[in-house]
Amino acid sequence: MTDRSAERRVETTLTRVGRCSEEQYGFINAPIYRGSTTLYRTFDDAMNARAPFMYGTHGNPTVAHLQSAWTALTGGAGTVILSSGMAAVSFVLLAVAKSGDNVLVMDTAYMPTRRFCDEFLRDMGITTTYYDPLITAEELRSLLTKMPKTTALIMESPGSQTFEVQDVPTLTTVAREFGVTSVLDNTWATPLFFDAHGKGCDISVEAGTKYLGGHSDLLLGMVSANAAWYPKIKHTLSLWQCTPGNEDCFLALRGLRTLYIRLKEAEKRALDLAQFLQNREEVLRVLHPAFPECPGHEIWKRDFTGSSGLFSIILRPQYTLKDVERMLDGLQLFGMGFSWGGFESLIMYYDCTANRTATTFAPGGLLIRIQVGLENLEDLKRDLVDGFKRLRGEHQH
C-alpha cells in the first residue's frame, strides 16, 4: 500500500495525527492515562531505564500523543507541553538565557511576559531590552552590535492587543547572524496560518488554551523547537519534571480535530464584523492585520495564510472610559474576559499607552479588543449596535 501521508492537506492531517486506533482496541480516540508510577519487568530494565516513560513526571501516552501531533503540525523537530501558555513562555525564557545574558523582547509583549522579564529574570541577573515590533533588519543589527550579551530575540506577531505584524523571516535571519536564538509566540495565527519554523524561528510558543482547546475549558502551553534546540528544550523539561494535566491534553487532542474548520470560521466572522465596525461612526479605526491600516499589513499579506478571530478597534476621541463602561456593562452576548479562542464572543477594554518603554502607543482614542465566537453574526452586530447607543449616552428602554 502506498503511503500518501506526506501529500495530505492540513485538514486531513489534523484528523489523523496523535492517535493510533490499532493500539487502542479499535477505538478512535486515545484514552487518558493517569498515574505517577510505572513498573519495570526486570531489575536490569529498571537500572537502565528501559521503558517509554520512566515515571509520571516524564509524561505518559496521553501527553506523547499530543506532542507527536503538535510536532507534525508545526514541522518542528519535537514538542514539549506545559500547564499554560505563560508557563511555556517562562520555560523558554529560562531555557535560552542565563545570568549575565540579555534578551530582546518586543514592546508589544503580553503583560504577564513583561512582568516575568521585569521581575523574575531581573532577579536572576538577566536583563531585558524592549524593542519596536516594527524594527527593521538594520535597526536590529545595530541593536545586537551594541548588546553582545544578547542570547534571545522574543517575538509576538501580531501583538495580541495592538496587532503590529513583525517581519519574522527578516528578524530571524539577522538573529542567526549574531548567534541569537529566535522565539515566536504564535498563538494568534496558530501553525495553520503562520509557519513559524519555516519562517526561521528556532522555537515557537503557543497557548493551547486558546484555539487548540477552543472551548475555554483548559490551560495548556505548547513549545515546538527545531533540531538544534529540541534536545535542550527536552532536557530542560526533564530537569523541571513539570507535566501538563492529562485531561487537558486529551481535550487538546479533541480540539485539534476541529481546529481548522473552527479557525476558518473565526477568520470569516471576524473579517465580517471588523468590516461592519470599520463603517461605524463611533470607530476611529480597526486594528486587524488583514486591513491595510494595520501596522505590518504588507508583511501579513506576504507571510500569513489567514487571520484568526481576534482584533481591536479604536474609538473616536470624544468617548471616555465611563462611556465604555456603560457600553460594555449592558452587552448581552459579548462576555468580558481576558482570554480568546473559544466559542463565545468576548470584549475587553485595554490601556496599552502606559505599557511600553521602547515605543509610544498613541492611537487617538480608547482601545477595545474583540474576540469573535460562534454566535450568529447578526445577533452579535445587534448587541454591539445597542452598546454603541449606550456609548453615545442614548437612553435605552
PDB file of N, CA and C in Angstrom, residues 77-162:
ATOM      1  N   ALA A  77      11.174  19.811  15.226  1.00  0.00           N
ATOM      2  CA  ALA A  77      11.834  18.533  15.496  1.00  0.00           C
ATOM      3  C   ALA A  77      11.218  17.826  16.683  1.00  0.00           C
ATOM      4  N   GLY A  78      10.509  18.562  17.520  1.00  0.00           N
ATOM      5  CA  GLY A  78       9.875  17.971  18.689  1.00  0.00           C
ATOM      6  C   GLY A  78       9.126  19.018  19.479  1.00  0.00           C
ATOM      7  N   THR A  79       8.308  18.560  20.407  1.00  0.00           N
ATOM      8  CA  THR A  79       7.434  19.434  21.195  1.00  0.00           C
ATOM      9  C   THR A  79       7.495  19.040  22.657  1.00  0.00           C
ATOM     10  N   VAL A  80       7.465  20.053  23.529  1.00  0.00           N
ATOM     11  CA  VAL A  80       7.207  19.813  24.948  1.00  0.00           C
ATOM     12  C   VAL A  80       5.961  20.604  25.320  1.00  0.00           C
ATOM     13  N   ILE A  81       5.247  20.104  26.329  1.00  0.00           N
ATOM     14  CA  ILE A  81       3.965  20.694  26.705  1.00  0.00           C
ATOM     15  C   ILE A  81       4.002  21.079  28.174  1.00  0.00           C
ATOM     16  N   LEU A  82       3.488  22.258  28.468  1.00  0.00           N
ATOM     17  CA  LEU A  82       3.438  22.738  29.844  1.00  0.00           C
ATOM     18  C   LEU A  82       2.013  23.089  30.221  1.00  0.00           C
ATOM     19  N   SER A  83       1.831  23.504  31.466  1.00  0.00           N
ATOM     20  CA  SER A  83       0.493  23.613  32.033  1.00  0.00           C
ATOM     21  C   SER A  83      -0.269  24.865  31.629  1.00  0.00           C
ATOM     22  N   SER A  84       0.387  25.833  30.971  1.00  0.00           N
ATOM     23  CA  SER A  84      -0.311  27.030  30.495  1.00  0.00           C
ATOM     24  C   SER A  84       0.562  27.730  29.473  1.00  0.00           C
ATOM     25  N   GLY A  85      -0.018  28.663  28.747  1.00  0.00           N
ATOM     26  CA  GLY A  85       0.759  29.426  27.786  1.00  0.00           C
ATOM     27  C   GLY A  85       1.860  30.226  28.449  1.00  0.00           C
ATOM     28  N   MET A  86       1.551  30.843  29.595  1.00  0.00           N
ATOM     29  CA  MET A  86       2.559  31.631  30.296  1.00  0.00           C
ATOM     30  C   MET A  86       3.644  30.746  30.869  1.00  0.00           C
ATOM     31  N   ALA A  87       3.286  29.536  31.316  1.00  0.00           N
ATOM     32  CA  ALA A  87       4.310  28.596  31.778  1.00  0.00           C
ATOM     33  C   ALA A  87       5.258  28.249  30.632  1.00  0.00           C
ATOM     34  N   ALA A  88       4.726  28.132  29.424  1.00  0.00           N
ATOM     35  CA  ALA A  88       5.561  27.832  28.265  1.00  0.00           C
ATOM     36  C   ALA A  88       6.506  28.985  27.962  1.00  0.00           C
ATOM     37  N   VAL A  89       6.005  30.215  28.027  1.00  0.00           N
ATOM     38  CA  VAL A  89       6.846  31.392  27.780  1.00  0.00           C
ATOM     39  C   VAL A  89       7.960  31.472  28.821  1.00  0.00           C
ATOM     40  N   SER A  90       7.602  31.314  30.096  1.00  0.00           N
ATOM     41  CA  SER A  90       8.590  31.379  31.175  1.00  0.00           C
ATOM     42  C   SER A  90       9.638  30.282  31.014  1.00  0.00           C
ATOM     43  N   PHE A  91       9.182  29.080  30.699  1.00  0.00           N
ATOM     44  CA  PHE A  91      10.069  27.942  30.499  1.00  0.00           C
ATOM     45  C   PHE A  91      11.100  28.229  29.411  1.00  0.00           C
ATOM     46  N   VAL A  92      10.636  28.756  28.292  1.00  0.00           N
ATOM     47  CA  VAL A  92      11.535  29.028  27.175  1.00  0.00           C
ATOM     48  C   VAL A  92      12.542  30.114  27.538  1.00  0.00           C
ATOM     49  N   LEU A  93      12.078  31.175  28.196  1.00  0.00           N
ATOM     50  CA  LEU A  93      12.996  32.255  28.584  1.00  0.00           C
ATOM     51  C   LEU A  93      14.114  31.739  29.477  1.00  0.00           C
ATOM     52  N   LEU A  94      13.782  30.848  30.395  1.00  0.00           N
ATOM     53  CA  LEU A  94      14.797  30.298  31.293  1.00  0.00           C
ATOM     54  C   LEU A  94      15.685  29.278  30.591  1.00  0.00           C
ATOM     55  N   ALA A  95      15.162  28.670  29.537  1.00  0.00           N
ATOM     56  CA  ALA A  95      15.960  27.695  28.785  1.00  0.00           C
ATOM     57  C   ALA A  95      16.982  28.375  27.878  1.00  0.00           C
ATOM     58  N   VAL A  96      16.656  29.587  27.385  1.00  0.00           N
ATOM     59  CA  VAL A  96      17.527  30.237  26.403  1.00  0.00           C
ATOM     60  C   VAL A  96      18.428  31.303  27.006  1.00  0.00           C
ATOM     61  N   ALA A  97      18.223  31.651  28.281  1.00  0.00           N
ATOM     62  CA  ALA A  97      19.014  32.726  28.888  1.00  0.00           C
ATOM     63  C   ALA A  97      19.557  32.294  30.243  1.00  0.00           C
ATOM     64  N   LYS A  98      20.712  32.818  30.575  1.00  0.00           N
ATOM     65  CA  LYS A  98      21.339  32.561  31.879  1.00  0.00           C
ATOM     66  C   LYS A  98      21.780  33.890  32.474  1.00  0.00           C
ATOM     67  N   SER A  99      22.199  33.859  33.717  1.00  0.00           N
ATOM     68  CA  SER A  99      22.635  35.068  34.402  1.00  0.00           C
ATOM     69  C   SER A  99      23.731  35.775  33.608  1.00  0.00           C
ATOM     70  N   GLY A 100      23.573  37.077  33.432  1.00  0.00           N
ATOM     71  CA  GLY A 100      24.520  37.866  32.660  1.00  0.00           C
ATOM     72  C   GLY A 100      24.086  38.105  31.232  1.00  0.00           C
ATOM     73  N   ASP A 101      23.073  37.342  30.779  1.00  0.00           N
ATOM     74  CA  ASP A 101      22.577  37.499  29.412  1.00  0.00           C
ATOM     75  C   ASP A 101      21.573  38.646  29.314  1.00  0.00           C
ATOM     76  N   ASN A 102      21.324  39.031  28.073  1.00  0.00           N
ATOM     77  CA  ASN A 102      20.272  39.995  27.760  1.00  0.00           C
ATOM     78  C   ASN A 102      19.305  39.344  26.782  1.00  0.00           C
ATOM     79  N   VAL A 103      18.008  39.606  26.941  1.00  0.00           N
ATOM     80  CA  VAL A 103      17.018  39.139  25.974  1.00  0.00           C
ATOM     81  C   VAL A 103      16.326  40.346  25.357  1.00  0.00           C
ATOM     82  N   LEU A 104      16.088  40.269  24.065  1.00  0.00           N
ATOM     83  CA  LEU A 104      15.350  41.309  23.349  1.00  0.00           C
ATOM     84  C   LEU A 104      13.888  40.884  23.261  1.00  0.00           C
ATOM     85  N   VAL A 105      12.997  41.742  23.734  1.00  0.00           N
ATOM     86  CA  VAL A 105      11.569  41.421  23.776  1.00  0.00           C
ATOM     87  C   VAL A 105      10.800  42.545  23.087  1.00  0.00           C
ATOM     88  N   MET A 106       9.839  42.174  22.223  1.00  0.00           N
ATOM     89  CA  MET A 106       9.061  43.181  21.518  1.00  0.00           C
ATOM     90  C   MET A 106       8.281  44.034  22.527  1.00  0.00           C
ATOM     91  N   ASP A 107       8.116  45.295  22.203  1.00  0.00           N
ATOM     92  CA  ASP A 107       7.477  46.237  23.132  1.00  0.00           C
ATOM     93  C   ASP A 107       5.984  45.988  23.268  1.00  0.00           C
ATOM     94  N   THR A 108       5.427  45.139  22.422  1.00  0.00           N
ATOM     95  CA  THR A 108       4.004  44.795  22.491  1.00  0.00           C
ATOM     96  C   THR A 108       3.764  43.541  23.319  1.00  0.00           C
ATOM     97  N   ALA A 109       4.744  43.164  24.119  1.00  0.00           N
ATOM     98  CA  ALA A 109       4.693  41.888  24.838  1.00  0.00           C
ATOM     99  C   ALA A 109       3.433  41.748  25.684  1.00  0.00           C
ATOM    100  N   TYR A 110       2.933  40.516  25.709  1.00  0.00           N
ATOM    101  CA  TYR A 110       1.868  40.103  26.626  1.00  0.00           C
ATOM    102  C   TYR A 110       2.289  40.519  28.035  1.00  0.00           C
ATOM    103  N   MET A 111       1.401  41.207  28.761  1.00  0.00           N
ATOM    104  CA  MET A 111       1.785  41.804  30.038  1.00  0.00           C
ATOM    105  C   MET A 111       2.371  40.810  31.036  1.00  0.00           C
ATOM    106  N   PRO A 112       1.829  39.597  31.202  1.00  0.00           N
ATOM    107  CA  PRO A 112       2.486  38.649  32.101  1.00  0.00           C
ATOM    108  C   PRO A 112       3.916  38.316  31.669  1.00  0.00           C
ATOM    109  N   THR A 113       4.176  38.281  30.357  1.00  0.00           N
ATOM    110  CA  THR A 113       5.542  38.078  29.878  1.00  0.00           C
ATOM    111  C   THR A 113       6.429  39.225  30.321  1.00  0.00           C
ATOM    112  N   ARG A 114       5.911  40.424  30.189  1.00  0.00           N
ATOM    113  CA  ARG A 114       6.671  41.618  30.579  1.00  0.00           C
ATOM    114  C   ARG A 114       6.977  41.593  32.082  1.00  0.00           C
ATOM    115  N   ARG A 115       5.997  41.219  32.883  1.00  0.00           N
ATOM    116  CA  ARG A 115       6.222  41.160  34.329  1.00  0.00           C
ATOM    117  C   ARG A 115       7.259  40.090  34.669  1.00  0.00           C
ATOM    118  N   PHE A 116       7.210  38.956  33.976  1.00  0.00           N
ATOM    119  CA  PHE A 116       8.184  37.898  34.227  1.00  0.00           C
ATOM    120  C   PHE A 116       9.600  38.386  33.922  1.00  0.00           C
ATOM    121  N   CYS A 117       9.738  39.124  32.824  1.00  0.00           N
ATOM    122  CA  CYS A 117      11.053  39.660  32.454  1.00  0.00           C
ATOM    123  C   CYS A 117      11.516  40.718  33.444  1.00  0.00           C
ATOM    124  N   ASP A 118      10.618  41.646  33.784  1.00  0.00           N
ATOM    125  CA  ASP A 118      10.990  42.788  34.622  1.00  0.00           C
ATOM    126  C   ASP A 118      11.204  42.417  36.079  1.00  0.00           C
ATOM    127  N   GLU A 119      10.626  41.303  36.507  1.00  0.00           N
ATOM    128  CA  GLU A 119      10.748  40.909  37.906  1.00  0.00           C
ATOM    129  C   GLU A 119      11.601  39.648  38.068  1.00  0.00           C
ATOM    130  N   PHE A 120      11.149  38.525  37.536  1.00  0.00           N
ATOM    131  CA  PHE A 120      11.849  37.260  37.780  1.00  0.00           C
ATOM    132  C   PHE A 120      13.208  37.222  37.082  1.00  0.00           C
ATOM    133  N   LEU A 121      13.233  37.536  35.778  1.00  0.00           N
ATOM    134  CA  LEU A 121      14.516  37.499  35.071  1.00  0.00           C
ATOM    135  C   LEU A 121      15.490  38.514  35.641  1.00  0.00           C
ATOM    136  N   ARG A 122      14.979  39.680  35.994  1.00  0.00           N
ATOM    137  CA  ARG A 122      15.846  40.703  36.602  1.00  0.00           C
ATOM    138  C   ARG A 122      16.534  40.157  37.850  1.00  0.00           C
ATOM    139  N   ASP A 123      15.759  39.491  38.710  1.00  0.00           N
ATOM    140  CA  ASP A 123      16.324  38.935  39.940  1.00  0.00           C
ATOM    141  C   ASP A 123      17.290  37.783  39.663  1.00  0.00           C
ATOM    142  N   MET A 124      17.187  37.181  38.483  1.00  0.00           N
ATOM    143  CA  MET A 124      18.102  36.113  38.091  1.00  0.00           C
ATOM    144  C   MET A 124      19.365  36.658  37.414  1.00  0.00           C
ATOM    145  N   GLY A 125      19.458  37.984  37.302  1.00  0.00           N
ATOM    146  CA  GLY A 125      20.615  38.591  36.659  1.00  0.00           C
ATOM    147  C   GLY A 125      20.535  38.610  35.147  1.00  0.00           C
ATOM    148  N   ILE A 126      19.321  38.476  34.607  1.00  0.00           N
ATOM    149  CA  ILE A 126      19.097  38.524  33.160  1.00  0.00           C
ATOM    150  C   ILE A 126      18.401  39.836  32.829  1.00  0.00           C
ATOM    151  N   THR A 127      18.993  40.615  31.941  1.00  0.00           N
ATOM    152  CA  THR A 127      18.404  41.904  31.583  1.00  0.00           C
ATOM    153  C   THR A 127      17.480  41.755  30.381  1.00  0.00           C
ATOM    154  N   THR A 128      16.526  42.663  30.284  1.00  0.00           N
ATOM    155  CA  THR A 128      15.572  42.673  29.166  1.00  0.00           C
ATOM    156  C   THR A 128      15.636  44.022  28.473  1.00  0.00           C
ATOM    157  N   THR A 129      15.753  43.994  27.166  1.00  0.00           N
ATOM    158  CA  THR A 129      15.697  45.205  26.362  1.00  0.00           C
ATOM    159  C   THR A 129      14.482  45.116  25.457  1.00  0.00           C
ATOM    160  N   TYR A 130      13.600  46.090  25.538  1.00  0.00           N
ATOM    161  CA  TYR A 130      12.399  46.091  24.707  1.00  0.00           C
ATOM    162  C   TYR A 130      12.684  46.831  23.406  1.00  0.00           C
ATOM    163  N   TYR A 131      12.105  46.339  22.325  1.00  0.00           N
ATOM    164  CA  TYR A 131      12.365  46.926  21.011  1.00  0.00           C
ATOM    165  C   TYR A 131      11.053  47.154  20.263  1.00  0.00           C
ATOM    166  N   ASP A 132      11.096  48.041  19.303  1.00  0.00           N
ATOM    167  CA  ASP A 132       9.952  48.341  18.449  1.00  0.00           C
ATOM    168  C   ASP A 132       9.594  47.087  17.642  1.00  0.00           C
ATOM    169  N   PRO A 133       8.348  46.607  17.729  1.00  0.00           N
ATOM    170  CA  PRO A 133       7.997  45.394  16.971  1.00  0.00           C
ATOM    171  C   PRO A 133       8.155  45.565  15.464  1.00  0.00           C
ATOM    172  N   LEU A 134       8.138  46.798  14.982  1.00  0.00           N
ATOM    173  CA  LEU A 134       8.302  47.075  13.555  1.00  0.00           C
ATOM    174  C   LEU A 134       9.762  47.361  13.201  1.00  0.00           C
ATOM    175  N   ILE A 135      10.669  46.910  14.028  1.00  0.00           N
ATOM    176  CA  ILE A 135      12.098  47.127  13.822  1.00  0.00           C
ATOM    177  C   ILE A 135      12.549  46.555  12.476  1.00  0.00           C
ATOM    178  N   THR A 136      13.464  47.252  11.821  1.00  0.00           N
ATOM    179  CA  THR A 136      13.998  46.790  10.536  1.00  0.00           C
ATOM    180  C   THR A 136      15.245  45.934  10.767  1.00  0.00           C
ATOM    181  N   ALA A 137      15.718  45.309   9.705  1.00  0.00           N
ATOM    182  CA  ALA A 137      16.909  44.468   9.806  1.00  0.00           C
ATOM    183  C   ALA A 137      18.115  45.280  10.256  1.00  0.00           C
ATOM    184  N   GLU A 138      18.305  46.449   9.679  1.00  0.00           N
ATOM    185  CA  GLU A 138      19.457  47.267  10.043  1.00  0.00           C
ATOM    186  C   GLU A 138      19.360  47.769  11.476  1.00  0.00           C
ATOM    187  N   GLU A 139      18.166  48.109  11.903  1.00  0.00           N
ATOM    188  CA  GLU A 139      17.990  48.550  13.290  1.00  0.00           C
ATOM    189  C   GLU A 139      18.290  47.419  14.266  1.00  0.00           C
ATOM    190  N   LEU A 140      17.876  46.198  13.910  1.00  0.00           N
ATOM    191  CA  LEU A 140      18.160  45.060  14.780  1.00  0.00           C
ATOM    192  C   LEU A 140      19.655  44.758  14.804  1.00  0.00           C
ATOM    193  N   ARG A 141      20.312  44.837  13.651  1.00  0.00           N
ATOM    194  CA  ARG A 141      21.762  44.623  13.621  1.00  0.00           C
ATOM    195  C   ARG A 141      22.473  45.628  14.514  1.00  0.00           C
ATOM    196  N   SER A 142      22.054  46.867  14.440  1.00  0.00           N
ATOM    197  CA  SER A 142      22.657  47.907  15.273  1.00  0.00           C
ATOM    198  C   SER A 142      22.458  47.612  16.751  1.00  0.00           C
ATOM    199  N   LEU A 143      21.248  47.169  17.100  1.00  0.00           N
ATOM    200  CA  LEU A 143      20.936  46.861  18.495  1.00  0.00           C
ATOM    201  C   LEU A 143      21.781  45.687  18.989  1.00  0.00           C
ATOM    202  N   LEU A 144      21.895  44.638  18.185  1.00  0.00           N
ATOM    203  CA  LEU A 144      22.654  43.459  18.592  1.00  0.00           C
ATOM    204  C   LEU A 144      24.151  43.743  18.653  1.00  0.00           C
ATOM    205  N   THR A 145      24.618  44.645  17.795  1.00  0.00           N
ATOM    206  CA  THR A 145      26.026  45.034  17.838  1.00  0.00           C
ATOM    207  C   THR A 145      26.359  45.731  19.149  1.00  0.00           C
ATOM    208  N   LYS A 146      25.422  46.551  19.628  1.00  0.00           N
ATOM    209  CA  LYS A 146      25.628  47.274  20.888  1.00  0.00           C
ATOM    210  C   LYS A 146      25.431  46.384  22.112  1.00  0.00           C
ATOM    211  N   MET A 147      24.772  45.241  21.932  1.00  0.00           N
ATOM    212  CA  MET A 147      24.437  44.368  23.061  1.00  0.00           C
ATOM    213  C   MET A 147      24.947  42.956  22.785  1.00  0.00           C
ATOM    214  N   PRO A 148      26.245  42.749  22.890  1.00  0.00           N
ATOM    215  CA  PRO A 148      26.828  41.447  22.535  1.00  0.00           C
ATOM    216  C   PRO A 148      26.412  40.298  23.442  1.00  0.00           C
ATOM    217  N   LYS A 149      25.838  40.594  24.605  1.00  0.00           N
ATOM    218  CA  LYS A 149      25.428  39.532  25.524  1.00  0.00           C
ATOM    219  C   LYS A 149      23.984  39.076  25.287  1.00  0.00           C
ATOM    220  N   THR A 150      23.374  39.568  24.215  1.00  0.00           N
ATOM    221  CA  THR A 150      22.008  39.159  23.876  1.00  0.00           C
ATOM    222  C   THR A 150      22.009  37.715  23.387  1.00  0.00           C
ATOM    223  N   THR A 151      21.143  36.897  23.966  1.00  0.00           N
ATOM    224  CA  THR A 151      21.077  35.486  23.581  1.00  0.00           C
ATOM    225  C   THR A 151      19.746  35.103  22.954  1.00  0.00           C
ATOM    226  N   ALA A 152      18.722  35.941  23.082  1.00  0.00           N
ATOM    227  CA  ALA A 152      17.407  35.561  22.556  1.00  0.00           C
ATOM    228  C   ALA A 152      16.653  36.764  22.013  1.00  0.00           C
ATOM    229  N   LEU A 153      15.975  36.542  20.915  1.00  0.00           N
ATOM    230  CA  LEU A 153      15.064  37.522  20.323  1.00  0.00           C
ATOM    231  C   LEU A 153      13.656  36.971  20.485  1.00  0.00           C
ATOM    232  N   ILE A 154      12.833  37.657  21.271  1.00  0.00           N
ATOM    233  CA  ILE A 154      11.469  37.209  21.548  1.00  0.00           C
ATOM    234  C   ILE A 154      10.504  38.029  20.693  1.00  0.00           C
ATOM    235  N   MET A 155       9.643  37.334  19.964  1.00  0.00           N
ATOM    236  CA  MET A 155       8.696  37.994  19.065  1.00  0.00           C
ATOM    237  C   MET A 155       7.273  37.530  19.363  1.00  0.00           C
ATOM    238  N   GLU A 156       6.311  38.367  19.031  1.00  0.00           N
ATOM    239  CA  GLU A 156       4.896  38.002  19.028  1.00  0.00           C
ATOM    240  C   GLU A 156       4.270  38.720  17.852  1.00  0.00           C
ATOM    241  N   SER A 157       3.808  37.969  16.880  1.00  0.00           N
ATOM    242  CA  SER A 157       3.319  38.590  15.651  1.00  0.00           C
ATOM    243  C   SER A 157       2.028  37.930  15.194  1.00  0.00           C
ATOM    244  N   PRO A 158       0.944  38.731  15.139  1.00  0.00           N
ATOM    245  CA  PRO A 158       0.868  40.121  15.581  1.00  0.00           C
ATOM    246  C   PRO A 158       0.755  40.230  17.093  1.00  0.00           C
ATOM    247  N   GLY A 159       0.978  41.443  17.619  1.00  0.00           N
ATOM    248  CA  GLY A 159       0.752  41.679  19.040  1.00  0.00           C
ATOM    249  C   GLY A 159      -0.715  41.466  19.351  1.00  0.00           C
ATOM    250  N   SER A 160      -1.013  40.843  20.472  1.00  0.00           N
ATOM    251  CA  SER A 160      -2.386  40.387  20.725  1.00  0.00           C
ATOM    252  C   SER A 160      -3.330  41.466  21.253  1.00  0.00           C
ATOM    253  N   GLN A 161      -2.884  42.712  21.279  1.00  0.00           N
ATOM    254  CA  GLN A 161      -3.788  43.812  21.632  1.00  0.00           C
ATOM    255  C   GLN A 161      -3.756  44.915  20.575  1.00  0.00           C
ATOM    256  N   THR A 162      -2.548  45.252  20.092  1.00  0.00           N
ATOM    257  CA  THR A 162      -2.426  46.342  19.126  1.00  0.00           C
ATOM    258  C   THR A 162      -2.063  45.855  17.723  1.00  0.00           C
TER     259      THR A 162
END
